[in-house]
Amino acid sequence: TLLNLAVLFTLGFIVAQLWAWQHLLALNYSVGGNPANSFFYLLTGLHGLHVLGGLIALAIAVYHAIRRHSDSLYPSLSLCTRYWHFLLFVWLFLLGLLRFT
C-alpha cells in the first residue's frame, strides 16, 4: 500500500543520510573541522530527528491501518499528514532563509 511505500522511503532517506555522514567522515570532514561542517551536521541532524518523528506518526497510522481500526485510522492519518506538511513548510522556510543570507 501507499503507507508501506511511505515507510520504505522514509527509512531509505534515513539510511542514505547516515551513509552520507559516513562518507563525509571518511573524507575527513568532521564536525569539529570548521564552522561550516558543524552547521551542516547540525542542520542535517535536526532534519533526521524530524524525519524520525514523522516516522513515529507514520508507524501509528500503519498500525491502525493493519489492525483495521477505522475509528482511529482517520485521526492518526490526519495527524501524520499535518506533521509531514508542517515539516515541509518549516524546511522550505529555512532553505529560503539560507538562500537569502
Coordinates of N, CA, C and O in Angstrom, one line a residue:
T1 N 0.8 -1.2 0.0 CA 0.0 0.0 0.0 C 0.9 1.2 0.0 O 2.1 1.2 0.1
L2 N 0.2 2.4 -0.1 CA 1.0 3.6 -0.1 C 1.6 3.9 1.2 O 2.7 4.6 1.3
L3 N 1.0 3.5 2.3 CA 1.6 3.7 3.7 C 2.9 2.9 3.8 O 3.9 3.4 4.3
N4 N 2.9 1.7 3.2 CA 4.2 0.9 3.3 C 5.3 1.6 2.4 O 6.4 1.6 2.8
L5 N 4.9 2.2 1.3 CA 5.9 2.9 0.5 C 6.4 4.1 1.2 O 7.6 4.4 1.2
A6 N 5.5 4.8 1.9 CA 6.0 6.0 2.7 C 7.0 5.6 3.8 O 8.0 6.2 4.0
V7 N 6.7 4.5 4.5 CA 7.6 4.0 5.5 C 9.0 3.6 4.8 O 10.0 3.9 5.3
L8 N 8.9 2.9 3.7 CA 10.1 2.5 3.0 C 11.0 3.6 2.5 O 12.2 3.7 2.8
F9 N 10.3 4.6 2.0 CA 11.1 5.8 1.5 C 11.6 6.6 2.7 O 12.7 7.2 2.6
T10 N 10.9 6.7 3.8 CA 11.4 7.4 5.0 C 12.6 6.7 5.5 O 13.7 7.3 5.8
L11 N 12.5 5.4 5.7 CA 13.7 4.6 6.2 C 14.9 4.7 5.2 O 16.0 4.8 5.6
G12 N 14.6 4.7 3.9 CA 15.6 4.8 2.9 C 16.3 6.2 3.0 O 17.5 6.3 2.8
F13 N 15.6 7.2 3.3 CA 16.2 8.6 3.4 C 17.1 8.6 4.6 O 18.2 9.1 4.6
I14 N 16.7 8.0 5.8 CA 17.5 8.0 7.0 C 18.8 7.2 6.7 O 19.9 7.6 7.1
V15 N 18.7 6.1 6.1 CA 19.8 5.2 5.8 C 20.8 6.0 4.8 O 22.0 6.0 5.0
A16 N 20.2 6.7 3.8 CA 21.1 7.5 2.9 C 21.8 8.6 3.6 O 22.9 8.9 3.3
Q17 N 21.1 9.2 4.6 CA 21.7 10.3 5.3 C 22.8 9.8 6.2 O 23.9 10.4 6.2
L18 N 22.6 8.7 6.8 CA 23.7 8.1 7.6 C 24.9 7.7 6.8 O 26.1 7.9 7.1
W19 N 24.6 7.1 5.6 CA 25.7 6.8 4.6 C 26.4 8.0 4.2 O 27.7 8.0 4.1
A20 N 25.7 9.1 3.9 CA 26.4 10.3 3.5 C 27.3 10.8 4.6 O 28.4 11.3 4.4
W21 N 26.9 10.8 5.9 CA 27.7 11.2 7.0 C 28.9 10.3 7.1 O 30.0 10.8 7.3
Q22 N 28.8 9.0 6.9 CA 30.0 8.1 7.0 C 30.9 8.5 5.9 O 32.2 8.5 6.1
H23 N 30.4 8.8 4.7 CA 31.3 9.1 3.6 C 32.0 10.4 3.9 O 33.2 10.5 3.6
L24 N 31.3 11.4 4.4 CA 32.0 12.7 4.7 C 33.0 12.5 5.8 O 34.1 13.1 5.8
L25 N 32.7 11.7 6.8 CA 33.7 11.5 7.9 C 34.9 10.7 7.3 O 36.1 11.0 7.8
A26 N 34.7 9.8 6.4 CA 35.8 9.1 5.8 C 36.7 10.1 5.0 O 37.9 9.9 4.8
L27 N 36.1 11.1 4.4 CA 36.9 12.2 3.7 C 37.5 13.2 4.6 O 38.0 14.2 4.2
N28 N 37.3 13.0 6.0 CA 37.9 13.8 7.0 C 37.2 15.2 7.1 O 37.8 16.2 7.5
Y29 N 35.9 15.2 6.8 CA 35.0 16.4 7.1 C 34.3 16.1 8.4 O 33.1 15.7 8.4
S30 N 35.0 16.3 9.5 CA 34.4 16.1 10.8 C 33.6 17.3 11.3 O 33.6 18.4 10.8
V31 N 32.8 17.0 12.4 CA 32.0 18.1 13.0 C 32.9 19.3 13.5 O 32.5 20.4 13.3
G32 N 34.0 18.9 14.1 CA 34.9 20.0 14.6 C 35.9 20.5 13.6 O 36.7 21.4 13.9
G33 N 35.7 20.1 12.3 CA 36.7 20.6 11.3 C 36.7 22.1 11.1 O 37.7 22.7 11.0
N34 N 35.5 22.6 10.9 CA 35.3 24.1 10.7 C 33.8 24.4 11.0 O 33.0 23.5 11.1
P35 N 33.5 25.7 11.1 CA 32.1 26.0 11.4 C 31.1 25.6 10.3 O 30.0 25.2 10.7
A36 N 31.5 25.5 9.1 CA 30.6 25.1 8.0 C 30.2 23.6 8.2 O 29.1 23.2 8.0
N37 N 31.2 22.8 8.5 CA 30.9 21.4 8.8 C 30.0 21.2 10.0 O 29.0 20.5 9.9
S38 N 30.2 22.0 11.0 CA 29.4 21.9 12.2 C 27.9 22.3 11.9 O 27.0 21.6 12.3
F39 N 27.8 23.4 11.1 CA 26.5 23.8 10.7 C 25.8 22.8 9.8 O 24.6 22.5 10.0
F40 N 26.5 22.2 8.9 CA 25.9 21.1 8.1 C 25.4 19.9 8.9 O 24.3 19.5 8.7
Y41 N 26.3 19.5 9.8 CA 25.9 18.3 10.6 C 24.7 18.7 11.5 O 23.8 17.9 11.8
L42 N 24.7 19.9 12.0 CA 23.6 20.4 12.9 C 22.2 20.4 12.1 O 21.2 19.8 12.5
L43 N 22.3 21.0 10.9 CA 21.0 21.0 10.1 C 20.6 19.6 9.6 O 19.4 19.3 9.7
T44 N 21.5 18.8 9.1 CA 21.1 17.5 8.7 C 20.7 16.6 9.8 O 19.8 15.8 9.7
G45 N 21.3 16.8 11.0 CA 20.9 16.0 12.2 C 19.5 16.4 12.7 O 18.7 15.5 13.0
L46 N 19.3 17.7 12.7 CA 17.9 18.1 13.1 C 16.9 17.6 12.1 O 15.8 17.2 12.4
H47 N 17.2 17.6 10.8 CA 16.3 17.1 9.8 C 16.1 15.6 10.0 O 14.9 15.2 9.9
G48 N 17.1 14.9 10.3 CA 17.0 13.5 10.6 C 16.1 13.2 11.8 O 15.2 12.3 11.8
L49 N 16.2 14.0 12.8 CA 15.3 13.9 14.0 C 13.9 14.2 13.7 O 13.0 13.5 14.1
H50 N 13.7 15.2 12.9 CA 12.3 15.5 12.4 C 11.7 14.3 11.6 O 10.5 14.0 11.7
V51 N 12.5 13.8 10.7 CA 12.0 12.7 9.9 C 11.7 11.5 10.8 O 10.7 10.8 10.6
L52 N 12.5 11.2 11.8 CA 12.2 10.1 12.8 C 10.9 10.4 13.5 O 10.2 9.4 13.7
G53 N 10.7 11.6 13.9 CA 9.4 12.0 14.5 C 8.2 11.7 13.6 O 7.2 11.2 14.0
G54 N 8.4 12.0 12.3 CA 7.4 11.7 11.3 C 7.2 10.2 11.1 O 6.1 9.7 10.9
L55 N 8.3 9.5 11.2 CA 8.2 8.0 11.1 C 7.4 7.4 12.3 O 6.7 6.5 12.1
I56 N 7.5 8.0 13.4 CA 6.7 7.5 14.6 C 5.2 7.8 14.3 O 4.4 6.9 14.5
A57 N 4.9 9.0 13.8 CA 3.5 9.2 13.4 C 3.0 8.3 12.3 O 1.9 7.8 12.3
L58 N 3.9 8.1 11.4 CA 3.5 7.2 10.3 C 3.4 5.7 10.8 O 2.5 5.0 10.3
A59 N 4.2 5.3 11.7 CA 4.1 3.9 12.3 C 2.7 3.8 13.0 O 2.1 2.7 12.9
I60 N 2.3 4.8 13.7 CA 1.0 4.7 14.4 C -0.1 4.6 13.3 O -1.1 3.8 13.5
A61 N -0.1 5.4 12.3 CA -1.1 5.3 11.2 C -1.1 3.9 10.6 O -2.1 3.3 10.3
V62 N 0.1 3.3 10.3 CA 0.2 2.0 9.7 C -0.3 0.9 10.7 O -1.0 0.0 10.3
Y63 N -0.1 1.1 12.0 CA -0.6 0.2 13.0 C -2.1 0.2 12.9 O -2.8 -0.9 12.9
H64 N -2.7 1.3 12.9 CA -4.2 1.4 12.8 C -4.7 0.9 11.5 O -5.8 0.3 11.5
A65 N -4.0 1.0 10.4 CA -4.4 0.5 9.1 C -4.4 -1.0 9.1 O -5.3 -1.7 8.6
I66 N -3.3 -1.6 9.7 CA -3.2 -3.0 9.7 C -4.2 -3.7 10.6 O -4.8 -4.7 10.3
R67 N -4.5 -3.0 11.8 CA -5.5 -3.6 12.7 C -6.9 -3.3 12.3 O -7.8 -3.7 12.9
R68 N -7.0 -2.5 11.2 CA -8.4 -2.1 10.7 C -9.2 -1.4 11.7 O -10.4 -1.6 11.9
H69 N -8.5 -0.5 12.5 CA -9.2 0.4 13.5 C -9.8 1.6 12.7 O -9.1 2.6 12.7
S70 N -10.9 1.4 12.1 CA -11.4 2.5 11.3 C -11.8 3.8 12.0 O -11.6 4.9 11.5
D71 N -12.1 3.6 13.3 CA -12.4 4.8 14.1 C -11.2 5.6 14.5 O -11.3 6.8 14.7
S72 N -10.0 5.0 14.6 CA -8.8 5.7 14.9 C -7.9 5.9 13.7 O -6.8 6.5 13.8
L73 N -8.2 5.3 12.6 CA -7.3 5.4 11.4 C -7.3 6.8 10.9 O -6.3 7.4 10.6
Y74 N -8.5 7.4 10.7 CA -8.6 8.7 10.1 C -7.9 9.8 11.0 O -7.1 10.6 10.5
P75 N -8.1 9.8 12.3 CA -7.4 10.8 13.1 C -5.8 10.6 13.1 O -5.1 11.6 13.0
S76 N -5.4 9.4 13.1 CA -3.9 9.1 13.0 C -3.3 9.5 11.6 O -2.3 10.1 11.6
L77 N -4.1 9.3 10.6 CA -3.6 9.7 9.2 C -3.6 11.2 9.1 O -2.7 11.8 8.5
S78 N -4.7 11.8 9.7 CA -4.8 13.3 9.7 C -3.6 13.9 10.4 O -3.0 14.9 10.0
L79 N -3.3 13.4 11.6 CA -2.2 13.9 12.4 C -0.8 13.7 11.6 O 0.0 14.6 11.6
C80 N -0.7 12.5 11.0 CA 0.5 12.2 10.3 C 0.7 13.2 9.1 O 1.8 13.7 8.9
T81 N -0.3 13.4 8.4 CA -0.2 14.3 7.2 C 0.0 15.8 7.7 O 0.8 16.5 7.0
R82 N -0.6 16.2 8.8 CA -0.3 17.5 9.3 C 1.1 17.7 9.7 O 1.8 18.7 9.4
Y83 N 1.7 16.6 10.4 CA 3.1 16.7 10.8 C 4.0 16.8 9.6 O 4.9 17.7 9.5
W84 N 3.8 16.0 8.5 CA 4.7 16.0 7.4 C 4.5 17.3 6.6 O 5.5 17.9 6.1
H85 N 3.3 17.8 6.5 CA 3.2 19.1 5.8 C 3.8 20.3 6.6 O 4.4 21.2 6.0
F86 N 3.6 20.3 7.9 CA 4.3 21.3 8.7 C 5.8 21.2 8.6 O 6.5 22.2 8.4
L87 N 6.3 20.0 8.6 CA 7.7 19.8 8.4 C 8.2 20.3 7.0 O 9.3 21.0 6.9
L88 N 7.4 20.1 6.0 CA 7.7 20.6 4.7 C 7.8 22.1 4.7 O 8.8 22.7 4.2
F89 N 6.9 22.8 5.3 CA 6.9 24.2 5.3 C 8.0 24.8 6.2 O 8.6 25.8 5.8
V90 N 8.3 24.1 7.3 CA 9.4 24.6 8.1 C 10.7 24.5 7.3 O 11.5 25.5 7.3
W91 N 11.0 23.4 6.6 CA 12.2 23.3 5.9 C 12.3 24.1 4.7 O 13.4 24.7 4.3
L92 N 11.2 24.3 4.0 CA 11.2 25.3 2.9 C 11.5 26.7 3.4 O 12.2 27.5 2.7
F93 N 10.9 27.1 4.5 CA 11.2 28.4 5.1 C 12.7 28.5 5.5 O 13.3 29.5 5.2
L94 N 13.2 27.5 6.1 CA 14.7 27.5 6.5 C 15.6 27.6 5.2 O 16.6 28.3 5.2
L95 N 15.2 26.8 4.2 CA 16.0 26.8 3.0 C 15.9 28.2 2.3 O 16.9 28.7 1.8
G96 N 14.7 28.8 2.4 CA 14.6 30.2 1.9 C 15.4 31.2 2.6 O 16.0 32.1 2.1
L97 N 15.5 31.0 4.0 CA 16.3 31.9 4.8 C 17.8 31.7 4.4 O 18.6 32.7 4.3
L98 N 18.2 30.5 4.2 CA 19.6 30.2 3.8 C 19.9 30.8 2.4 O 21.1 31.2 2.2
R99 N 19.0 30.8 1.6 CA 19.2 31.3 0.2 C 19.5 32.8 0.2 O 20.2 33.2 -0.6
F100 N 18.8 33.5 1.1 CA 19.0 34.9 1.1 C 20.1 35.4 2.0 O 20.2 36.6 2.2
T101 N 20.8 34.5 2.6 CA 21.9 35.0 3.5 C 23.3 35.0 2.8 O 23.5 34.4 1.8

